[in-house]
């Protein structure tokens, strides 16, 4: 990718156009990565893409042949995915689903709805009773996680808005017994995000398997499938030390055998780990200045385009593409900032550089997930970045 991107940047630098910023997506790399993820999974596992990570249509088109389906977390995402006509199953999750949201999901005939509360279950049961439509559902559960190390972002195992408390499971199953239009497929778990440890994630999956088998015995039910969520993280600080998916899948295969889960579908809904690696955000240096002994590089764009560094509160990995101008900064450190009227518009602090000049490009890697789509794009009414797809 580096050679292709360097060629693109060199061509852009010689184009004579005004200062520039862009997202660049390497679609072949995305396809290859998804293929490898799918290939390593055990036979009874499925890979869904969580569209919330990046719903760009070209990325979705690239992923469609290599994933088993797509996960939506809002009515807007459901409609967006439905418009693409991929012919792949859609599953619908997320808290706070309204009656209109659920009606839309029924109208679109989604493969499965992840029910997050008793209220939501009652809403859906009433809708299905009124329409006579059948709907497959999973119950999302917020289980205890004693003895399992937390990740950077914990979504379960404590008081959160997500899923049913286990004490409500009996009530939920009783409601399902009274609702013949609702077909219980199994449980949905998504307790942690930003997981970088294979060992810890295997412990989490073990907990999911154990509690599933326990509840099957306790309530005399059988799960056709369980959804183990996503939550696989991307290491933004040590980019060469990423989550080892192949090692994880080998361990998962052993867990499936140990817990006799071979006849149940194990479903993953991964987002960040699927699409982050294919994306780059590029800013052209439009000003260099010193302030109280520190250098600042002001780039075309900023966190209103690329919110990931602010959202994660980190120095985002970046490299400098030199464009041939004489260096202004030599063997120093520089703060990379954007064009916003706030001191919080920082993408990297104290970046060591050998040389940096006006017109150089700052290339942020790992920008394919939770980046443009989570940014405050209208703030100060700056123009949007260009989007370039490498085929």
mmCIF file of C-alpha atoms in Angstrom:
data_model
loop_
_atom_site.group_PDB
_atom_site.id
_atom_site.type_symbol
_atom_site.label_atom_id
_atom_site.label_comp_id
_atom_site.label_asym_id
_atom_site.label_seq_id
_atom_site.Cartn_x
_atom_site.Cartn_y
_atom_site.Cartn_z
ATOM 1 C CA UNK A 1 0.000 0.000 0.000
ATOM 2 C CA UNK A 2 2.797 2.456 0.856
ATOM 3 C CA UNK A 3 4.102 2.668 -2.726
ATOM 4 C CA UNK A 4 0.613 3.159 -4.147
ATOM 5 C CA UNK A 5 -0.210 5.809 -1.571
ATOM 6 C CA UNK A 6 3.119 7.590 -2.084
ATOM 7 C CA UNK A 7 2.456 7.692 -5.828
ATOM 8 C CA UNK A 8 -0.991 9.160 -5.200
ATOM 9 C CA UNK A 9 0.409 11.788 -2.831
ATOM 10 C CA UNK A 10 3.226 12.745 -5.203
ATOM 11 C CA UNK A 11 0.713 13.204 -8.014
ATOM 12 C CA UNK A 12 -1.506 15.316 -5.772
ATOM 13 C CA UNK A 13 1.439 17.476 -4.679
ATOM 14 C CA UNK A 14 2.266 18.247 -8.320
ATOM 15 C CA UNK A 15 -1.331 18.997 -9.292
ATOM 16 C CA UNK A 16 -1.214 22.655 -8.305
ATOM 17 C CA UNK A 17 -4.529 22.432 -6.470
ATOM 18 C CA UNK A 18 -5.313 24.330 -3.234
ATOM 19 C CA UNK A 19 -4.382 22.778 0.132
ATOM 20 C CA UNK A 20 -5.875 19.334 0.383
ATOM 21 C CA UNK A 21 -7.155 16.703 2.787
ATOM 22 C CA UNK A 22 -8.675 13.321 2.064
ATOM 23 C CA UNK A 23 -9.669 9.899 3.243
ATOM 24 C CA UNK A 24 -7.998 7.134 1.259
ATOM 25 C CA UNK A 25 -9.376 3.593 1.401
ATOM 26 C CA UNK A 26 -7.433 0.562 0.207
ATOM 27 C CA UNK A 27 -10.260 -1.699 -0.954
ATOM 28 C CA UNK A 28 -8.135 -4.714 -1.996
ATOM 29 C CA UNK A 29 -6.510 -4.693 1.451
ATOM 30 C CA UNK A 30 -9.954 -4.606 3.057
ATOM 31 C CA UNK A 31 -11.136 -7.568 0.986
ATOM 32 C CA UNK A 32 -8.004 -9.582 1.776
ATOM 33 C CA UNK A 33 -8.294 -8.855 5.495
ATOM 34 C CA UNK A 34 -11.957 -9.913 5.603
ATOM 35 C CA UNK A 35 -11.180 -13.076 3.643
ATOM 36 C CA UNK A 36 -8.468 -14.024 6.127
ATOM 37 C CA UNK A 37 -10.723 -13.328 9.100
ATOM 38 C CA UNK A 38 -13.421 -15.539 7.644
ATOM 39 C CA UNK A 39 -10.960 -18.284 6.670
ATOM 40 C CA UNK A 40 -9.531 -18.591 10.186
ATOM 41 C CA UNK A 41 -12.914 -18.923 11.903
ATOM 42 C CA UNK A 42 -14.033 -22.410 12.971
ATOM 43 C CA UNK A 43 -16.597 -24.090 10.750
ATOM 44 C CA UNK A 44 -19.688 -23.255 12.805
ATOM 45 C CA UNK A 45 -18.846 -19.550 13.112
ATOM 46 C CA UNK A 46 -20.222 -16.607 11.158
ATOM 47 C CA UNK A 47 -18.700 -13.177 10.550
ATOM 48 C CA UNK A 48 -21.026 -10.181 10.365
ATOM 49 C CA UNK A 49 -19.778 -6.637 9.775
ATOM 50 C CA UNK A 50 -20.961 -3.999 12.250
ATOM 51 C CA UNK A 51 -21.817 -1.115 9.938
ATOM 52 C CA UNK A 52 -21.467 1.439 12.744
ATOM 53 C CA UNK A 53 -17.684 1.197 12.339
ATOM 54 C CA UNK A 54 -17.841 2.613 8.814
ATOM 55 C CA UNK A 55 -20.988 2.532 6.657
ATOM 56 C CA UNK A 56 -19.283 3.839 3.502
ATOM 57 C CA UNK A 57 -21.013 2.184 0.537
ATOM 58 C CA UNK A 58 -17.806 1.253 -1.271
ATOM 59 C CA UNK A 59 -16.508 -0.470 1.853
ATOM 60 C CA UNK A 60 -19.791 -2.319 2.283
ATOM 61 C CA UNK A 61 -19.690 -3.423 -1.357
ATOM 62 C CA UNK A 62 -16.139 -4.680 -0.886
ATOM 63 C CA UNK A 63 -17.039 -6.623 2.253
ATOM 64 C CA UNK A 64 -20.315 -8.122 1.035
ATOM 65 C CA UNK A 65 -18.790 -11.166 -0.734
ATOM 66 C CA UNK A 66 -16.631 -12.001 2.297
ATOM 67 C CA UNK A 67 -18.986 -11.675 5.284
ATOM 68 C CA UNK A 68 -22.074 -13.620 6.297
ATOM 69 C CA UNK A 69 -24.169 -10.528 6.896
ATOM 70 C CA UNK A 70 -24.336 -7.037 8.354
ATOM 71 C CA UNK A 71 -25.283 -5.678 11.773
ATOM 72 C CA UNK A 72 -27.199 -2.418 12.157
ATOM 73 C CA UNK A 73 -27.623 -0.472 15.390
ATOM 74 C CA UNK A 74 -30.241 2.061 14.256
ATOM 75 C CA UNK A 75 -33.159 2.395 11.884
ATOM 76 C CA UNK A 76 -30.984 4.655 9.748
ATOM 77 C CA UNK A 77 -28.308 1.989 9.401
ATOM 78 C CA UNK A 78 -30.981 -0.597 8.625
ATOM 79 C CA UNK A 79 -32.375 1.555 5.822
ATOM 80 C CA UNK A 80 -28.881 2.300 4.496
ATOM 81 C CA UNK A 81 -27.934 -1.372 4.394
ATOM 82 C CA UNK A 82 -31.264 -2.345 2.877
ATOM 83 C CA UNK A 83 -30.797 0.165 0.056
ATOM 84 C CA UNK A 84 -27.613 -1.586 -1.067
ATOM 85 C CA UNK A 85 -29.402 -4.863 -1.935
ATOM 86 C CA UNK A 86 -26.474 -7.079 -0.955
ATOM 87 C CA UNK A 87 -28.693 -10.101 -0.474
ATOM 88 C CA UNK A 88 -27.067 -10.747 2.901
ATOM 89 C CA UNK A 89 -28.885 -11.186 6.237
ATOM 90 C CA UNK A 90 -29.284 -8.114 8.423
ATOM 91 C CA UNK A 91 -29.382 -8.229 12.214
ATOM 92 C CA UNK A 92 -30.627 -5.343 14.324
ATOM 93 C CA UNK A 93 -29.178 -4.385 17.715
ATOM 94 C CA UNK A 94 -28.740 -1.417 19.996
ATOM 95 C CA UNK A 95 -30.641 -0.053 23.007
ATOM 96 C CA UNK A 96 -33.712 2.159 22.915
ATOM 97 C CA UNK A 97 -35.480 0.744 19.878
ATOM 98 C CA UNK A 98 -38.773 2.562 19.345
ATOM 99 C CA UNK A 99 -41.963 1.024 18.020
ATOM 100 C CA UNK A 100 -41.243 2.668 14.663
ATOM 101 C CA UNK A 101 -37.730 1.167 14.652
ATOM 102 C CA UNK A 102 -39.126 -2.286 15.302
ATOM 103 C CA UNK A 103 -41.827 -1.835 12.662
ATOM 104 C CA UNK A 104 -39.153 -0.939 10.145
ATOM 105 C CA UNK A 105 -37.128 -4.016 11.085
ATOM 106 C CA UNK A 106 -40.198 -6.201 10.600
ATOM 107 C CA UNK A 107 -40.944 -4.539 7.269
ATOM 108 C CA UNK A 108 -37.379 -5.175 6.105
ATOM 109 C CA UNK A 109 -37.619 -8.769 7.323
ATOM 110 C CA UNK A 110 -34.359 -8.661 9.240
ATOM 111 C CA UNK A 111 -32.880 -12.033 10.111
ATOM 112 C CA UNK A 112 -32.717 -11.355 13.841
ATOM 113 C CA UNK A 113 -33.503 -8.610 16.351
ATOM 114 C CA UNK A 114 -31.377 -8.342 19.496
ATOM 115 C CA UNK A 115 -33.806 -7.509 22.290
ATOM 116 C CA UNK A 116 -32.243 -5.253 24.926
ATOM 117 C CA UNK A 117 -35.015 -4.961 27.542
ATOM 118 C CA UNK A 118 -38.357 -6.302 28.718
ATOM 119 C CA UNK A 119 -40.042 -3.160 27.379
ATOM 120 C CA UNK A 120 -38.551 -3.770 23.951
ATOM 121 C CA UNK A 121 -39.635 -7.415 24.056
ATOM 122 C CA UNK A 122 -43.220 -6.398 24.886
ATOM 123 C CA UNK A 123 -43.246 -3.825 22.071
ATOM 124 C CA UNK A 124 -42.065 -6.378 19.570
ATOM 125 C CA UNK A 125 -44.510 -9.034 20.782
ATOM 126 C CA UNK A 126 -47.433 -6.614 20.377
ATOM 127 C CA UNK A 127 -46.333 -5.645 16.875
ATOM 128 C CA UNK A 128 -45.994 -9.259 15.789
ATOM 129 C CA UNK A 129 -49.345 -10.175 17.334
ATOM 130 C CA UNK A 130 -50.977 -7.293 15.464
ATOM 131 C CA UNK A 131 -49.382 -8.074 12.096
ATOM 132 C CA UNK A 132 -49.210 -11.847 12.428
ATOM 133 C CA UNK A 133 -45.582 -11.669 11.350
ATOM 134 C CA UNK A 134 -42.989 -14.035 12.795
ATOM 135 C CA UNK A 135 -39.637 -12.700 13.946
ATOM 136 C CA UNK A 136 -36.452 -14.380 15.151
ATOM 137 C CA UNK A 137 -34.913 -12.732 18.202
ATOM 138 C CA UNK A 138 -31.960 -13.007 20.534
ATOM 139 C CA UNK A 139 -31.914 -11.801 24.113
ATOM 140 C CA UNK A 140 -28.951 -9.575 24.831
ATOM 141 C CA UNK A 141 -27.684 -10.333 28.324
ATOM 142 C CA UNK A 142 -25.539 -8.251 30.675
ATOM 143 C CA UNK A 143 -23.757 -10.925 32.693
ATOM 144 C CA UNK A 144 -21.254 -10.741 35.537
ATOM 145 C CA UNK A 145 -17.600 -11.045 34.559
ATOM 146 C CA UNK A 146 -15.730 -11.951 37.739
ATOM 147 C CA UNK A 147 -12.120 -12.884 37.145
ATOM 148 C CA UNK A 148 -11.985 -11.495 33.606
ATOM 149 C CA UNK A 149 -9.744 -8.482 33.083
ATOM 150 C CA UNK A 150 -11.516 -5.414 31.746
ATOM 151 C CA UNK A 151 -10.665 -3.836 28.414
ATOM 152 C CA UNK A 152 -10.508 -0.109 27.667
ATOM 153 C CA UNK A 153 -14.277 0.049 27.168
ATOM 154 C CA UNK A 154 -16.540 -2.252 29.175
ATOM 155 C CA UNK A 155 -20.153 -2.542 28.035
ATOM 156 C CA UNK A 156 -21.296 -5.307 30.366
ATOM 157 C CA UNK A 157 -20.562 -6.923 33.697
ATOM 158 C CA UNK A 158 -21.600 -3.722 35.435
ATOM 159 C CA UNK A 159 -24.466 -1.229 35.427
ATOM 160 C CA UNK A 160 -24.890 -0.157 31.795
ATOM 161 C CA UNK A 161 -27.846 0.554 29.460
ATOM 162 C CA UNK A 162 -27.077 -2.587 27.472
ATOM 163 C CA UNK A 163 -28.934 -5.866 27.626
ATOM 164 C CA UNK A 164 -31.106 -7.649 30.152
ATOM 165 C CA UNK A 165 -30.077 -8.237 33.736
ATOM 166 C CA UNK A 166 -29.935 -12.019 34.340
ATOM 167 C CA UNK A 167 -32.618 -11.628 37.016
ATOM 168 C CA UNK A 168 -35.037 -10.677 34.212
ATOM 169 C CA UNK A 169 -34.330 -13.751 32.097
ATOM 170 C CA UNK A 170 -37.184 -15.798 33.571
ATOM 171 C CA UNK A 171 -39.672 -13.028 32.819
ATOM 172 C CA UNK A 172 -38.328 -12.660 29.286
ATOM 173 C CA UNK A 173 -38.607 -16.388 28.588
ATOM 174 C CA UNK A 174 -42.163 -16.400 29.970
ATOM 175 C CA UNK A 175 -43.070 -13.541 27.619
ATOM 176 C CA UNK A 176 -41.627 -15.526 24.730
ATOM 177 C CA UNK A 177 -43.786 -18.503 25.698
ATOM 178 C CA UNK A 178 -46.817 -16.221 25.409
ATOM 179 C CA UNK A 179 -45.679 -14.804 22.038
ATOM 180 C CA UNK A 180 -45.826 -17.537 19.380
ATOM 181 C CA UNK A 181 -44.736 -15.124 16.637
ATOM 182 C CA UNK A 182 -41.364 -14.633 18.332
ATOM 183 C CA UNK A 183 -38.764 -17.339 17.759
ATOM 184 C CA UNK A 184 -35.976 -17.464 20.336
ATOM 185 C CA UNK A 185 -32.672 -18.158 18.599
ATOM 186 C CA UNK A 186 -30.286 -17.683 21.493
ATOM 187 C CA UNK A 187 -28.345 -15.136 23.512
ATOM 188 C CA UNK A 188 -26.427 -12.072 22.439
ATOM 189 C CA UNK A 189 -23.383 -10.970 24.422
ATOM 190 C CA UNK A 190 -21.208 -7.930 23.849
ATOM 191 C CA UNK A 191 -19.490 -7.110 27.110
ATOM 192 C CA UNK A 192 -16.200 -5.501 26.124
ATOM 193 C CA UNK A 193 -14.719 -3.394 23.366
ATOM 194 C CA UNK A 194 -11.133 -2.446 22.421
ATOM 195 C CA UNK A 195 -9.962 -5.935 23.375
ATOM 196 C CA UNK A 196 -6.270 -6.392 22.533
ATOM 197 C CA UNK A 197 -5.546 -9.586 24.499
ATOM 198 C CA UNK A 198 -6.224 -12.942 22.855
ATOM 199 C CA UNK A 199 -6.035 -14.665 26.241
ATOM 200 C CA UNK A 200 -8.565 -12.324 27.846
ATOM 201 C CA UNK A 201 -10.964 -12.543 24.930
ATOM 202 C CA UNK A 202 -10.879 -16.331 25.022
ATOM 203 C CA UNK A 203 -11.722 -16.127 28.733
ATOM 204 C CA UNK A 204 -14.659 -13.905 27.836
ATOM 205 C CA UNK A 205 -15.889 -16.354 25.189
ATOM 206 C CA UNK A 206 -15.518 -19.160 27.739
ATOM 207 C CA UNK A 207 -17.786 -17.224 30.089
ATOM 208 C CA UNK A 208 -20.357 -16.807 27.299
ATOM 209 C CA UNK A 209 -20.316 -20.541 26.569
ATOM 210 C CA UNK A 210 -20.556 -21.516 30.235
ATOM 211 C CA UNK A 211 -23.485 -19.239 31.028
ATOM 212 C CA UNK A 212 -25.298 -20.349 27.875
ATOM 213 C CA UNK A 213 -25.008 -24.010 28.843
ATOM 214 C CA UNK A 214 -26.039 -23.180 32.416
ATOM 215 C CA UNK A 215 -29.173 -21.341 31.275
ATOM 216 C CA UNK A 216 -30.059 -24.053 28.777
ATOM 217 C CA UNK A 217 -30.076 -26.553 31.624
ATOM 218 C CA UNK A 218 -31.777 -24.258 34.122
ATOM 219 C CA UNK A 219 -34.604 -23.079 31.835
ATOM 220 C CA UNK A 220 -34.935 -26.168 29.629
ATOM 221 C CA UNK A 221 -34.179 -24.268 26.441
ATOM 222 C CA UNK A 222 -31.768 -24.798 23.584
ATOM 223 C CA UNK A 223 -29.957 -22.084 21.689
ATOM 224 C CA UNK A 224 -29.606 -22.495 17.955
ATOM 225 C CA UNK A 225 -26.999 -19.737 17.964
ATOM 226 C CA UNK A 226 -25.230 -17.285 20.203
ATOM 227 C CA UNK A 227 -23.860 -13.908 19.202
ATOM 228 C CA UNK A 228 -20.546 -13.194 20.915
ATOM 229 C CA UNK A 229 -20.406 -9.608 19.661
ATOM 230 C CA UNK A 230 -17.325 -7.918 18.333
ATOM 231 C CA UNK A 231 -15.076 -5.925 20.602
ATOM 232 C CA UNK A 232 -11.758 -6.850 18.987
ATOM 233 C CA UNK A 233 -9.562 -3.794 19.352
ATOM 234 C CA UNK A 234 -6.987 -2.046 17.228
ATOM 235 C CA UNK A 235 -3.667 -1.143 18.819
ATOM 236 C CA UNK A 236 -3.171 2.512 17.919
ATOM 237 C CA UNK A 237 -0.106 2.917 20.133
ATOM 238 C CA UNK A 238 1.955 -0.111 19.064
ATOM 239 C CA UNK A 239 0.821 -0.644 15.491
ATOM 240 C CA UNK A 240 3.003 -3.728 15.003
ATOM 241 C CA UNK A 241 1.392 -5.496 17.981
ATOM 242 C CA UNK A 242 -2.159 -6.129 16.804
ATOM 243 C CA UNK A 243 -4.678 -8.662 18.069
ATOM 244 C CA UNK A 244 -3.672 -12.080 16.700
ATOM 245 C CA UNK A 245 -6.873 -13.231 15.015
ATOM 246 C CA UNK A 246 -5.441 -16.551 13.817
ATOM 247 C CA UNK A 247 -4.268 -17.439 17.334
ATOM 248 C CA UNK A 248 -7.647 -16.433 18.732
ATOM 249 C CA UNK A 249 -9.498 -18.613 16.222
ATOM 250 C CA UNK A 250 -7.323 -21.610 17.090
ATOM 251 C CA UNK A 251 -8.199 -21.146 20.757
ATOM 252 C CA UNK A 252 -11.853 -20.624 19.876
ATOM 253 C CA UNK A 253 -11.948 -23.915 18.004
ATOM 254 C CA UNK A 254 -10.723 -25.697 21.132
ATOM 255 C CA UNK A 255 -13.312 -23.929 23.305
ATOM 256 C CA UNK A 256 -16.119 -24.936 20.959
ATOM 257 C CA UNK A 257 -15.115 -28.583 21.367
ATOM 258 C CA UNK A 258 -14.563 -28.345 25.124
ATOM 259 C CA UNK A 259 -18.002 -26.827 25.725
ATOM 260 C CA UNK A 260 -19.827 -28.971 23.161
ATOM 261 C CA UNK A 261 -20.905 -25.973 21.076
ATOM 262 C CA UNK A 262 -20.305 -27.557 17.660
ATOM 263 C CA UNK A 263 -24.009 -27.723 16.782
ATOM 264 C CA UNK A 264 -24.694 -24.083 17.651
ATOM 265 C CA UNK A 265 -23.956 -21.201 15.316
ATOM 266 C CA UNK A 266 -21.384 -18.844 16.830
ATOM 267 C CA UNK A 267 -21.856 -15.373 15.367
ATOM 268 C CA UNK A 268 -19.369 -12.507 15.444
ATOM 269 C CA UNK A 269 -20.291 -8.911 14.644
ATOM 270 C CA UNK A 270 -16.952 -7.144 14.239
ATOM 271 C CA UNK A 271 -16.483 -3.568 13.072
ATOM 272 C CA UNK A 272 -13.310 -1.742 14.058
ATOM 273 C CA UNK A 273 -11.048 -4.755 13.558
ATOM 274 C CA UNK A 274 -12.501 -5.320 10.083
ATOM 275 C CA UNK A 275 -12.229 -1.861 8.547
ATOM 276 C CA UNK A 276 -9.705 0.216 10.528
ATOM 277 C CA UNK A 277 -6.622 -1.030 8.707
ATOM 278 C CA UNK A 278 -7.782 -0.066 5.203
ATOM 279 C CA UNK A 279 -8.213 3.655 5.887
ATOM 280 C CA UNK A 280 -5.897 6.683 5.839
ATOM 281 C CA UNK A 281 -6.613 10.311 6.636
ATOM 282 C CA UNK A 282 -4.291 12.768 4.903
ATOM 283 C CA UNK A 283 -3.812 16.434 5.849
ATOM 284 C CA UNK A 284 -1.668 18.949 3.993
ATOM 285 C CA UNK A 285 0.477 21.189 6.215
ATOM 286 C CA UNK A 286 -0.793 24.737 5.686
ATOM 287 C CA UNK A 287 1.026 26.541 8.502
ATOM 288 C CA UNK A 288 3.990 26.015 10.814
ATOM 289 C CA UNK A 289 4.452 28.176 13.866
ATOM 290 C CA UNK A 290 6.092 28.292 17.263
ATOM 291 C CA UNK A 291 4.256 29.070 20.482
ATOM 292 C CA UNK A 292 5.942 29.237 23.877
ATOM 293 C CA UNK A 293 8.782 27.015 22.727
ATOM 294 C CA UNK A 294 6.704 24.389 20.905
ATOM 295 C CA UNK A 295 6.195 23.812 17.193
ATOM 296 C CA UNK A 296 2.705 23.476 15.762
ATOM 297 C CA UNK A 297 1.825 22.076 12.350
ATOM 298 C CA UNK A 298 -1.625 23.234 11.277
ATOM 299 C CA UNK A 299 -3.102 20.835 8.777
ATOM 300 C CA UNK A 300 -5.922 21.241 6.302
ATOM 301 C CA UNK A 301 -8.780 19.538 8.144
ATOM 302 C CA UNK A 302 -8.767 18.416 11.754
ATOM 303 C CA UNK A 303 -10.775 16.502 14.307
ATOM 304 C CA UNK A 304 -14.040 17.622 12.673
ATOM 305 C CA UNK A 305 -13.011 15.213 9.899
ATOM 306 C CA UNK A 306 -11.055 12.692 11.940
ATOM 307 C CA UNK A 307 -12.341 12.444 15.481
ATOM 308 C CA UNK A 308 -10.624 9.175 16.350
ATOM 309 C CA UNK A 309 -7.657 10.761 18.206
ATOM 310 C CA UNK A 310 -9.980 12.915 20.317
ATOM 311 C CA UNK A 311 -12.458 10.097 20.917
ATOM 312 C CA UNK A 312 -9.702 7.730 22.009
ATOM 313 C CA UNK A 313 -7.634 10.436 23.736
ATOM 314 C CA UNK A 314 -4.431 9.268 22.107
ATOM 315 C CA UNK A 315 -1.649 10.274 19.768
ATOM 316 C CA UNK A 316 -2.761 8.754 16.499
ATOM 317 C CA UNK A 317 -0.133 6.958 14.388
ATOM 318 C CA UNK A 318 1.032 9.220 11.572
ATOM 319 C CA UNK A 319 3.893 9.538 9.118
ATOM 320 C CA UNK A 320 5.158 12.460 7.036
ATOM 321 C CA UNK A 321 5.166 12.459 3.239
ATOM 322 C CA UNK A 322 7.718 15.088 2.185
ATOM 323 C CA UNK A 323 6.918 17.096 -0.923
ATOM 324 C CA UNK A 324 10.326 18.540 -1.714
ATOM 325 C CA UNK A 325 10.136 21.959 -0.068
ATOM 326 C CA UNK A 326 12.985 23.081 2.137
ATOM 327 C CA UNK A 327 12.347 22.035 5.700
ATOM 328 C CA UNK A 328 11.176 24.611 8.232
ATOM 329 C CA UNK A 329 11.406 22.253 11.195
ATOM 330 C CA UNK A 330 14.539 20.125 11.641
ATOM 331 C CA UNK A 331 15.077 17.295 14.143
ATOM 332 C CA UNK A 332 12.432 18.505 16.517
ATOM 333 C CA UNK A 333 8.985 17.614 17.808
ATOM 334 C CA UNK A 334 5.742 19.094 16.547
ATOM 335 C CA UNK A 335 2.116 19.196 17.652
ATOM 336 C CA UNK A 336 -0.247 18.302 14.821
ATOM 337 C CA UNK A 337 -3.462 20.298 14.957
ATOM 338 C CA UNK A 338 -6.333 21.221 12.681
ATOM 339 C CA UNK A 339 -8.246 24.331 11.667
ATOM 340 C CA UNK A 340 -10.798 24.445 14.475
ATOM 341 C CA UNK A 341 -11.107 27.286 16.977
ATOM 342 C CA UNK A 342 -10.429 25.059 19.963
ATOM 343 C CA UNK A 343 -7.209 23.871 21.631
ATOM 344 C CA UNK A 344 -8.720 20.378 21.706
ATOM 345 C CA UNK A 345 -8.273 20.060 17.943
ATOM 346 C CA UNK A 346 -5.095 17.991 18.315
ATOM 347 C CA UNK A 347 -4.361 14.791 16.440
ATOM 348 C CA UNK A 348 -0.838 14.079 17.714
ATOM 349 C CA UNK A 349 1.281 15.791 20.339
ATOM 350 C CA UNK A 350 5.060 16.036 20.264
ATOM 351 C CA UNK A 351 5.622 14.013 17.100
ATOM 352 C CA UNK A 352 9.363 13.635 16.387
ATOM 353 C CA UNK A 353 10.207 14.774 12.837
ATOM 354 C CA UNK A 354 13.471 15.023 10.940
ATOM 355 C CA UNK A 355 12.097 17.642 8.564
ATOM 356 C CA UNK A 356 8.737 19.260 7.953
ATOM 357 C CA UNK A 357 7.678 21.991 5.545
ATOM 358 C CA UNK A 358 4.587 23.703 4.222
ATOM 359 C CA UNK A 359 2.895 21.490 1.652
ATOM 360 C CA UNK A 360 4.017 18.225 3.225
ATOM 361 C CA UNK A 361 1.362 15.601 3.886
ATOM 362 C CA UNK A 362 0.568 14.119 7.285
ATOM 363 C CA UNK A 363 -0.710 10.579 6.753
ATOM 364 C CA UNK A 364 -2.725 9.078 9.599
ATOM 365 C CA UNK A 365 -3.047 5.307 9.433
ATOM 366 C CA UNK A 366 -5.710 3.028 10.973
ATOM 367 C CA UNK A 367 -8.379 5.505 9.884
ATOM 368 C CA UNK A 368 -10.946 3.137 8.394
ATOM 369 C CA UNK A 369 -13.218 2.785 11.439
ATOM 370 C CA UNK A 370 -14.982 5.215 13.774
ATOM 371 C CA UNK A 371 -13.365 8.122 11.981
ATOM 372 C CA UNK A 372 -15.242 10.297 9.460
ATOM 373 C CA UNK A 373 -18.624 8.864 10.455
ATOM 374 C CA UNK A 374 -18.256 9.796 14.148
ATOM 375 C CA UNK A 375 -16.803 13.267 13.535
ATOM 376 C CA UNK A 376 -18.604 16.595 14.093
ATOM 377 C CA UNK A 377 -18.593 17.224 10.369
ATOM 378 C CA UNK A 378 -20.568 20.486 10.364
ATOM 379 C CA UNK A 379 -18.589 22.294 13.063
ATOM 380 C CA UNK A 380 -17.397 25.669 11.687
ATOM 381 C CA UNK A 381 -18.848 24.637 8.324
ATOM 382 C CA UNK A 382 -15.488 23.577 6.895
ATOM 383 C CA UNK A 383 -15.573 21.693 3.605
ATOM 384 C CA UNK A 384 -15.597 17.897 3.736
ATOM 385 C CA UNK A 385 -12.436 15.956 2.878
ATOM 386 C CA UNK A 386 -12.109 14.268 -0.473
ATOM 387 C CA UNK A 387 -12.659 10.499 -0.512
ATOM 388 C CA UNK A 388 -10.397 8.334 -2.669
ATOM 389 C CA UNK A 389 -10.751 4.595 -3.211
ATOM 390 C CA UNK A 390 -7.813 2.484 -4.305
ATOM 391 C CA UNK A 391 -9.156 -0.459 -6.301
#
